[in-house]
C-alpha positions as a printed Julia matrix, in Angstrom:
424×3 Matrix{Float64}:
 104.88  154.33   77.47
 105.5   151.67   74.96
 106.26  152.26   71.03
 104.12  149.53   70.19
 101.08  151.23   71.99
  97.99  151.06   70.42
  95.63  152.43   73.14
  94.79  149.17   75.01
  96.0   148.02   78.3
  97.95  144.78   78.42
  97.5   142.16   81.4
  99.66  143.19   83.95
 101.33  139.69   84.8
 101.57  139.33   80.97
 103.84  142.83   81.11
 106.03  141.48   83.97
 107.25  138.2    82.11
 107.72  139.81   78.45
 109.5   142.75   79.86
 111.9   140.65   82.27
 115.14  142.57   83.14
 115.37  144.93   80.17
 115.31  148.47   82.7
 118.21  146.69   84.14
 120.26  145.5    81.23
 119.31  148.71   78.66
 121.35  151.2    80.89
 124.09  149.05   79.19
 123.15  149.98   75.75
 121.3   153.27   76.68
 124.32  155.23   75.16
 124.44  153.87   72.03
 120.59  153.8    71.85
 121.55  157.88   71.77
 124.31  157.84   69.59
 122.2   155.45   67.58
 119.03  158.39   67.6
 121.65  161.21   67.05
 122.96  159.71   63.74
 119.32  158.37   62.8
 117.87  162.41   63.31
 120.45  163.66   61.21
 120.19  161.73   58.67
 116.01  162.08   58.29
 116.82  165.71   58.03
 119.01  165.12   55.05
 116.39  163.02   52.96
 113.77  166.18   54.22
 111.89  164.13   56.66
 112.37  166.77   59.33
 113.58  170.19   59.72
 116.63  171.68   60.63
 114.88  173.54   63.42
 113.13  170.09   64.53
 116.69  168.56   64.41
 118.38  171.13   66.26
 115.8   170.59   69.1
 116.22  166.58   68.91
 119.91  166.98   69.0
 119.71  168.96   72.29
 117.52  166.51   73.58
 119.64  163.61   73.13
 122.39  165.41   74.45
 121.38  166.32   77.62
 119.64  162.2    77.62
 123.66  161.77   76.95
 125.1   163.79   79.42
 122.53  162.25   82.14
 123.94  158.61   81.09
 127.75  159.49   81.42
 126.72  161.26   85.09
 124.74  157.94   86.34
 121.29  159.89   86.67
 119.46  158.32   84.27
 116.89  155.58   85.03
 114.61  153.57   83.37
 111.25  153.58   85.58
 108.71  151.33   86.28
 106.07  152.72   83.32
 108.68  152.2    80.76
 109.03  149.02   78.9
 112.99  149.02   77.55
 115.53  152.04   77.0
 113.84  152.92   73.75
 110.65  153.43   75.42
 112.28  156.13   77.63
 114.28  157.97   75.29
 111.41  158.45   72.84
 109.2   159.42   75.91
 111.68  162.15   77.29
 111.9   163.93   73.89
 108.23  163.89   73.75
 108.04  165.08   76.94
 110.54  168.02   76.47
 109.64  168.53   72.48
 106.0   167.52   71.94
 105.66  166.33   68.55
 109.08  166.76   67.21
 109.82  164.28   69.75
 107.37  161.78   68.37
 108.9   161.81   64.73
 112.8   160.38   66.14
 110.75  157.0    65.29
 110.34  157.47   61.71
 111.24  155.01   59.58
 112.58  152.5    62.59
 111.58  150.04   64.41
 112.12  148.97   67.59
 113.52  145.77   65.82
 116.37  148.03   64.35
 116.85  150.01   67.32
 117.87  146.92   69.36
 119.97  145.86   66.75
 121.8   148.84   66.2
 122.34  149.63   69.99
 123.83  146.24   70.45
 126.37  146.37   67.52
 127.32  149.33   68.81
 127.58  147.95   72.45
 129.52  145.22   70.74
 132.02  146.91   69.14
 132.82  149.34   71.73
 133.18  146.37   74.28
 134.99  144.13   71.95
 137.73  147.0    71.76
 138.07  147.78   75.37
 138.34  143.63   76.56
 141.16  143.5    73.52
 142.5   146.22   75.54
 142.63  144.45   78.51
 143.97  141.32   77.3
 146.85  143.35   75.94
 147.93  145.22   79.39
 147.27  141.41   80.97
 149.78  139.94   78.0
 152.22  142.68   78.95
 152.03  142.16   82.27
 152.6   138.06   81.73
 155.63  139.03   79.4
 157.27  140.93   82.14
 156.61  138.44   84.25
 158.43  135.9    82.05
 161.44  138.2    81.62
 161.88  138.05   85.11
 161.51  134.69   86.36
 163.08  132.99   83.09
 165.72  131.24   84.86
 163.68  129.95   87.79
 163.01  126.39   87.02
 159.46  124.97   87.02
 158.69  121.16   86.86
 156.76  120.5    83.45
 154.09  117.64   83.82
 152.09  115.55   81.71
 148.86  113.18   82.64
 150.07  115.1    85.73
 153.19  113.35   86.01
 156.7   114.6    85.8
 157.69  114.87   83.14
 160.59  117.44   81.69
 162.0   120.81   82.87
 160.02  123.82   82.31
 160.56  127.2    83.59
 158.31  130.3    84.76
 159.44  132.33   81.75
 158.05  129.47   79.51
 154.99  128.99   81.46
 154.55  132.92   81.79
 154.93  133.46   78.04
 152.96  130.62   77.05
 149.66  131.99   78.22
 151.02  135.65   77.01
 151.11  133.97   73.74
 148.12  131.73   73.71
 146.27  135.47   74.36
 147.09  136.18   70.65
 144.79  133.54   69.72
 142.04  134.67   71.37
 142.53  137.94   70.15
 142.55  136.55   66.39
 139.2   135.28   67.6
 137.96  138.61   69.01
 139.39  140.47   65.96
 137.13  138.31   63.67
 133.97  138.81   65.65
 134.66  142.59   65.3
 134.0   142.01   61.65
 131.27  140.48   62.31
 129.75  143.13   64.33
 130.83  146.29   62.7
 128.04  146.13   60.02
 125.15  148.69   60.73
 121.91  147.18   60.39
 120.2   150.14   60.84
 117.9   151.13   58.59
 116.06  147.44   58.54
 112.85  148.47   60.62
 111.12  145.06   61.25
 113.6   143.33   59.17
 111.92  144.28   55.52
 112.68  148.13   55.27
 111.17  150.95   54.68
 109.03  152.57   52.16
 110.97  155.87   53.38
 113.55  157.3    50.79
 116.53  156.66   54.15
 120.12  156.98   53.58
 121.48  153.68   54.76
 125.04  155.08   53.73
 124.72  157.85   55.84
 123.94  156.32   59.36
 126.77  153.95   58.2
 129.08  156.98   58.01
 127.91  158.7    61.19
 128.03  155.23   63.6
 131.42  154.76   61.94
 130.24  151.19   61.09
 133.18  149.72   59.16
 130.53  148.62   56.31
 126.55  148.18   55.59
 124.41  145.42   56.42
 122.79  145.84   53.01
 120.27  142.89   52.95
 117.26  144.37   55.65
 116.54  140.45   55.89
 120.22  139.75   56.59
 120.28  142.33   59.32
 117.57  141.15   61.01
 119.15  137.19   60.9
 122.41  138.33   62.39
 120.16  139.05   65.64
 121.77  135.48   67.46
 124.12  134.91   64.41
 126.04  138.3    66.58
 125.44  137.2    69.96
 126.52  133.25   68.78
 129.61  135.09   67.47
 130.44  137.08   70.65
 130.34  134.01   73.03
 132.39  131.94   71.0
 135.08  134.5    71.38
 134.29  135.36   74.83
 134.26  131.73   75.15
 137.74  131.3    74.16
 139.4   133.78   76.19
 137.53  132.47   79.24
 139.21  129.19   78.72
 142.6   130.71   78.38
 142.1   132.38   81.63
 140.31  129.78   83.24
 142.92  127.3    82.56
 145.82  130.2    83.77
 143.5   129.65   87.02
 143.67  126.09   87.37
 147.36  126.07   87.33
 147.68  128.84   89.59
 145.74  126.97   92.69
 147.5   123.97   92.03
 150.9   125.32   92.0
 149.4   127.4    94.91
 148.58  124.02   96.79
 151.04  122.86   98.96
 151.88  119.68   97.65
 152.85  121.32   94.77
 154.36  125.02   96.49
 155.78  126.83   93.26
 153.99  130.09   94.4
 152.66  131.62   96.86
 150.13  135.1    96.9
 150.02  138.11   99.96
 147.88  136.82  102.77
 145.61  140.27  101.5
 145.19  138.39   98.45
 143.48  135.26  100.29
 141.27  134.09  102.38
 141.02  131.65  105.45
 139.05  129.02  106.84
 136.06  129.46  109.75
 137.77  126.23  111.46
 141.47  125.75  109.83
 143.47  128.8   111.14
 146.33  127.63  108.8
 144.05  128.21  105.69
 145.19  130.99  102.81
 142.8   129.94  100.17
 143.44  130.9    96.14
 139.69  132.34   96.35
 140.07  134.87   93.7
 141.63  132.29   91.32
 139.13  129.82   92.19
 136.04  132.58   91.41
 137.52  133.24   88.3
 137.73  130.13   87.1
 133.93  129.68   87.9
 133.15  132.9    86.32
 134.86  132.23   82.89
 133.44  128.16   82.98
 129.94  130.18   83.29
 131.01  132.22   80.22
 132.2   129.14   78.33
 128.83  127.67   78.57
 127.11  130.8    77.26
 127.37  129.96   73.7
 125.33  126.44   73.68
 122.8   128.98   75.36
 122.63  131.52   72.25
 122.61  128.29   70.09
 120.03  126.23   71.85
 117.91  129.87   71.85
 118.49  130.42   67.97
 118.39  126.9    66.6
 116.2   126.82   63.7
 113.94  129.77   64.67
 112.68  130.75   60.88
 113.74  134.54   59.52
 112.24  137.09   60.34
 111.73  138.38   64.23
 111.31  135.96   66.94
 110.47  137.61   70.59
 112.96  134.22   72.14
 115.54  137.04   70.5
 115.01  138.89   73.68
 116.49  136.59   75.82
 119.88  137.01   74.11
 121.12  140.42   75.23
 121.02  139.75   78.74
 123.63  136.98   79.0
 125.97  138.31   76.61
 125.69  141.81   78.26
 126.37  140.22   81.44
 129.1   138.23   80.14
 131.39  141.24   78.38
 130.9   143.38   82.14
 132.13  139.66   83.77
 134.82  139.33   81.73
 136.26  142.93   82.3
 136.29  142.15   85.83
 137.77  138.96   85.34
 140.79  140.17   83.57
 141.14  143.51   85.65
 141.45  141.35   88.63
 143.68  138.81   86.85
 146.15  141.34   86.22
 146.09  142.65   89.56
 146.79  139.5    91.18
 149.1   137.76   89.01
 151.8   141.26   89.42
 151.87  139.84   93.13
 152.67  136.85   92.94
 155.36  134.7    94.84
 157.98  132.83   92.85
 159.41  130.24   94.63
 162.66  127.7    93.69
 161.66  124.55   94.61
 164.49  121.52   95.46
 165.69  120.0    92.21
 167.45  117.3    94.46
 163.89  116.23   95.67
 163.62  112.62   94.83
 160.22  113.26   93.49
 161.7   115.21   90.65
 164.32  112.36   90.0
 163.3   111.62   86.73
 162.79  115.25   85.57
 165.84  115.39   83.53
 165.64  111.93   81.6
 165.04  112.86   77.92
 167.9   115.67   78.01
 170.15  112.86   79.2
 168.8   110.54   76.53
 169.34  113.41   73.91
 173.3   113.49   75.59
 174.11  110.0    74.85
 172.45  110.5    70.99
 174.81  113.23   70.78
 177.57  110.74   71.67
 177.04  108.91   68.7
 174.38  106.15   70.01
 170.54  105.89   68.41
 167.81  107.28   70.07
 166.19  103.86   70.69
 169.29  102.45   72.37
 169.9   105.65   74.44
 166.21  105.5    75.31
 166.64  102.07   76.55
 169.81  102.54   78.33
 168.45  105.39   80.14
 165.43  103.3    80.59
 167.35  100.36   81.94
 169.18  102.51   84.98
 165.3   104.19   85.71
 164.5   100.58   86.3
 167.17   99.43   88.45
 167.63  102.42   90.45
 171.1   103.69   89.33
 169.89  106.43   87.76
 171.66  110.2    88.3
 170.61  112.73   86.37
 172.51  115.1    84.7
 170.63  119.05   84.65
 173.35  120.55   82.99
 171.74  120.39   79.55
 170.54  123.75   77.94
 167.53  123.65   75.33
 168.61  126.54   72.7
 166.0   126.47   70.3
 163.02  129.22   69.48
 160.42  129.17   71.78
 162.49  126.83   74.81
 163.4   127.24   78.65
 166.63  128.79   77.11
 165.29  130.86   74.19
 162.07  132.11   75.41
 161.49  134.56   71.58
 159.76  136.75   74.09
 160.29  139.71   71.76
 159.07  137.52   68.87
 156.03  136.96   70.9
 155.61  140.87   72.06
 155.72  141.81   68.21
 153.18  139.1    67.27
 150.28  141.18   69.27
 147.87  142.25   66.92
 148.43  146.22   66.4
């Protein structure tokens, strides 16, 4: 039951800890294991390797393997070590020895690789996906709260007006960044290493080019050595840029329960949307917010993992690589959630006006009433001082009639600007 079987039995205990959660975490890549065989099948027919007879039979296999992954039915049991195991193991069963030869010229090395960069790419696409309908969502939001004022604060002081519109938008936009970062790591992983065996090639005459063609990998991992070291240099990759996103959203978070609090009361969420306390009935707790600000930390820390697990490990293949797939697997599914709930949540929430005439807000308006008396003719120093001088003494009014007209202000959100700076 395992491709590296060489007719000897392996301690048992010593099976447990090497094989570790793989059945679990290779129905995540089991798909592209298949698309991975398909395009691998096809192309040993071309160079002659097999028949066209053979292939048509290895074809139907994987496509029934395929239609049992999309349908749920398809486990990994106890006897098999990984996904690859199983796959090679149901052809033989159904195909006898044509089943055995889907292995030729691969290595399990490869297949891992290959199944992954194709997990990658595919999951890369759909969270960029999400992050888009999220940024929409936020831009909407803006557009419709623009005029509602929102205290801006810095060192967590008071500090100058803001506004939900600006607040909305400026996560919308700060998405774009992580998406630059996603976009590059798509790069990154849209090079087919398939075709490297154990990292050193094959003696087999293998089209490279043509698995290439079939995976619709963007471009070749020529160097079989190179495709073996991007095993961790990929994964390092991934959870930067699932790294960055996280913060974004885990930041978005933070605000959100302390706006939410109510010494701060700017918005407010659905009772559904909360939860309450088993001893303070007045309780309506940001829980959701709260989880996914754990949940994205917990992906943030991910990448000194794949460092600390890659760090000077020579070339060539390392077992520690096993350990990599599990955590970044696990983190791409987390951060779906994360953002389908996101968006979910954030459509229902509460916009509130709070009391500009609140004496804790006082000072809120300062700087545009410095900026007034520049305007007047005076310095900026002396107005600051002036301005200063009445903060000091107590006679200060302020004056909230000042609008702020410039790109990318509580007056001139650029909110199309920002909509049209998406990456297509």
């Amino acid at each position: 039951m395992k491709l590296w079987d060489k007719g000897f039995s392996i301690d048992k205990k010593i099976e447990e800890f090497t094989v570790g959660n793989d059945r679990q975490i290779d129905l995540h890549i089991a798909k592209y294991d298949v698309q991975a065989s398909t395009a691998h099948a096809k192309m040993l027919q071309s160079i002659g390797i097999i028949s066209e007879q053979e292939l048509e039979l290895l074809l139907e296999g994987l496509k029934q393997l395929e239609t049992q992954i999309k349908a749920g039915s398809f486990i990994i049991d106890a006897q098999f070590e990984d996904v690859h195991s199983k796959i090679e193991y149901e052809l033989t069963k159904n195909y006898g020895e044509i089943g055995k030869k889907i292995h030729t010229a691969r290595s399990r090395n490869d297949q891992v690789l290959v199944a992954l960069q194709l997990y990658y790419k595919q999951n890369l696409i759909e969270v960029k996906s999400k992050v888009q309908t999220l940024f929409n969502t936020l831009l909407t939001l803006a557009e419709n709260h623009k005029e509602v004022l929102l205290p801006g604060y810095t060192h967590l002081q008071v500090a100058m007006p803001s506004s939900f519109g600006l607040w909305f938008s400026a996560y919308a936009e700060v998405l774009i960044d992580d998406v630059y970062v996603l976009n590059a790591v798509q790069k990154i992983v849209d090079q087919n290493p398939l075709g490297s065996a154990a990292g050193y090639g094959s003696s087999f005459p293998i089209d490279r080019e043509f698995t290439t063609r079939e995976l619709d990998f963007q471009t070749l991992k020529y160097n079989v050595v190179a495709a073996q070291l991007s095993r961790g240099k990929s994964e390092r990759a991934v959870s930067s840029a699932l790294g960055s996103l996280a913060n974004t959203i885990s930041r978005f978070a933070m605000d959100i329960c302390l706006y939410n609090s109510q010494n701060f009361a700017f918005i407010s969420f659905p009772d559904q949307l909360t939860t309450g306390s088993s001893i303070m009935p007045h309780k309506k707790n940001p829980d959701v917010f709260e989880l996914i600000r754990g949940k994205c930390n917990k992906i943030q820390s991910l990448h000194s993992e794949m460092l600390l697990l890659t760090n000077n490990l020579p070339s060539g293949y390392h077992r520690d690589f096993q350990l990599l797939k599990e955590n970044v697997i696990n983190a791409f599914e987390s951060i779906k959630d994360v953002l389908d709930i996101f968006d979910y949540s954030i459509q229902k929430i509460k916009v509130k006006q709070f009391d500009i005439n609140d004496k804790k807000y006082q000072y809120l308006f300062t700087v545009d009433n410095i900026n007034n008396l520049v305007i007047e003719g005076k310095s900026f120093r002396e107005a600051y001082q002036e301005i200063g001088a009445k903060v000091n003494d107590g006679s200060y009014e302020p004056d909230t009639s000042k609008k702020h007209t410039h790109t990318g202000s509580i007056h001139n959100l650029a909110l199309e600007s920002i909509r049209a700076k998406f990456p297509k």
